[in-house]
C-alpha positions as semicolon CSV with decimal commas, in nm:
position;residue;x (nm);y (nm);z (nm)
1;X;-1,568;1,003;-1,687
2;X;-1,725;1,289;-1,883
3;X;-1,738;1,273;-2,262
4;X;-1,529;1,545;-2,429
5;X;-1,345;1,632;-2,105
6;X;-0,969;1,653;-2,073
7;X;-0,872;1,328;-1,904
8;X;-0,506;1,243;-1,973
9;X;-0,186;1,443;-2,018
10;X;0,150;1,306;-2,128
11;X;0,478;1,481;-2,062
12;X;0,819;1,413;-2,204
13;X;1,090;1,370;-1,942
14;X;1,464;1,353;-1,983
15;X;1,482;1,163;-1,650
16;X;1,170;0,965;-1,558
17;X;1,302;0,845;-1,220
18;X;1,377;1,203;-1,110
19;X;1,037;1,317;-1,239
20;X;0,858;1,044;-1,040
21;X;1,046;1,133;-0,722
22;X;0,975;1,507;-0,763
23;X;0,601;1,479;-0,837
24;X;0,552;1,222;-0,561
25;X;0,723;1,442;-0,303
26;X;0,588;1,781;-0,408
27;X;0,238;1,709;-0,541
28;X;0,165;1,362;-0,391
29;X;0,103;1,197;-0,729
30;X;0,088;0,816;-0,744
31;X;0,275;0,631;-1,021
32;X;0,255;0,300;-1,206
33;X;0,567;0,202;-1,400
34;X;0,542;0,047;-1,745
35;X;0,900;-0,050;-1,816
36;X;1,196;0,189;-1,809
37;X;1,052;0,445;-2,051
38;X;0,697;0,516;-1,926
39;X;0,525;0,595;-1,597
40;X;0,153;0,671;-1,557
41;X;0,029;0,896;-1,277
42;X;-0,288;0,959;-1,082
43;X;-0,363;1,260;-0,865
44;X;-0,555;1,165;-0,549
45;X;-0,669;1,528;-0,512
46;X;-0,796;1,542;-0,874
47;X;-0,916;1,193;-0,971
48;X;-1,060;1,299;-1,308
49;X;-0,723;1,388;-1,461
50;X;-0,451;1,130;-1,514
51;X;-0,137;1,124;-1,722
52;X;0,206;0,988;-1,784
53;X;0,572;1,062;-1,846
54;X;0,761;0,916;-2,138
55;X;1,139;0,908;-2,176
56;X;1,254;1,159;-2,435
57;X;1,556;1,371;-2,518
58;X;1,322;1,663;-2,592
59;X;1,107;1,848;-2,338
60;X;0,762;1,999;-2,315
61;X;0,882;2,356;-2,267
62;X;0,613;2,603;-2,377
63;X;0,843;2,748;-2,642
64;X;0,848;2,412;-2,822
65;X;0,491;2,285;-2,780
66;X;0,287;2,584;-2,655
67;X;0,141;2,398;-2,354
68;X;0,214;2,513;-1,999
69;X;0,050;2,306;-1,724
70;X;-0,044;2,535;-1,434
71;X;-0,112;2,418;-1,078
72;X;-0,309;2,614;-0,817
73;X;-0,177;2,668;-0,463
74;X;-0,297;2,909;-0,192
75;X;0,058;2,979;-0,071
76;X;0,301;3,051;-0,355
77;X;0,602;3,106;-0,128
78;X;0,551;2,773;0,050
79;X;0,506;2,569;-0,270
80;X;0,799;2,748;-0,433
81;X;1,018;2,649;-0,138
82;X;0,894;2,288;-0,155
83;X;0,969;2,277;-0,529
84;X;1,327;2,399;-0,484
85;X;1,382;2,161;-0,188
86;X;1,307;1,873;-0,423
87;X;1,540;1,986;-0,704
88;X;1,293;2,196;-0,901
89;X;1,435;2,512;-1,059
90;X;1,245;2,841;-1,057
91;X;1,258;2,977;-1,413
92;X;1,037;3,282;-1,362
93;X;0,995;3,439;-1,019
94;X;0,652;3,526;-0,877
95;X;0,480;3,792;-1,086
96;X;0,135;3,948;-1,091
97;X;-0,123;3,916;-1,366
98;X;-0,490;4,016;-1,376
99;X;-0,654;3,784;-1,125
100;X;-0,353;3,672;-0,925
101;X;0,013;3,581;-0,914
102;X;0,220;3,294;-1,047
103;X;0,569;3,161;-1,106
104;X;0,723;2,909;-1,347
105;X;0,953;2,619;-1,266
106;X;1,130;2,325;-1,424
107;X;1,084;1,990;-1,255
108;X;1,349;1,719;-1,276
109;X;1,340;1,572;-1,625
110;X;1,338;1,928;-1,766
111;X;0,958;1,966;-1,749
112;X;0,836;2,326;-1,739
113;X;0,521;2,410;-1,542
114;X;0,375;2,694;-1,335
115;X;0,186;2,756;-1,012
116;X;-0,070;3,034;-0,959
117;X;-0,270;3,181;-0,673
118;X;-0,554;3,432;-0,651
C-alpha cells in the first residue's frame, strides 16, 4: 500500500442488499458483510482500492457531497445495457467531453456514479 494514496471509499446506500447485488453482478466486486448496516468491498481488477457501503437515508449524489465516482469501460453501450439489466437507472445519457464520452447512472441504493470511455 502506497503512503498518501487513495485507498478506501465509503458510499451511503439506502438499500445495502440491492447495492451488493448490483455491484457484484455488474462490476464483479467481492463483499464482506459487517452486520445489517455495513458491507466492505474489494475489486479483484483493482486491488489497491477498497471501500464500503453504509446504510443511510441520505445518498452520495454529487449535488450533496461533490464526489462522483467514475468507472472506465471500453464499450459504453454494453456497460450501459448491463447496468440497466441489473436495475441501475441512467440519469444522464452518453455525452461527449474533451477526451471521450461518458454517462451517469444511479445504482440500487440511490448511489450516483458515471462511466467514461476514450
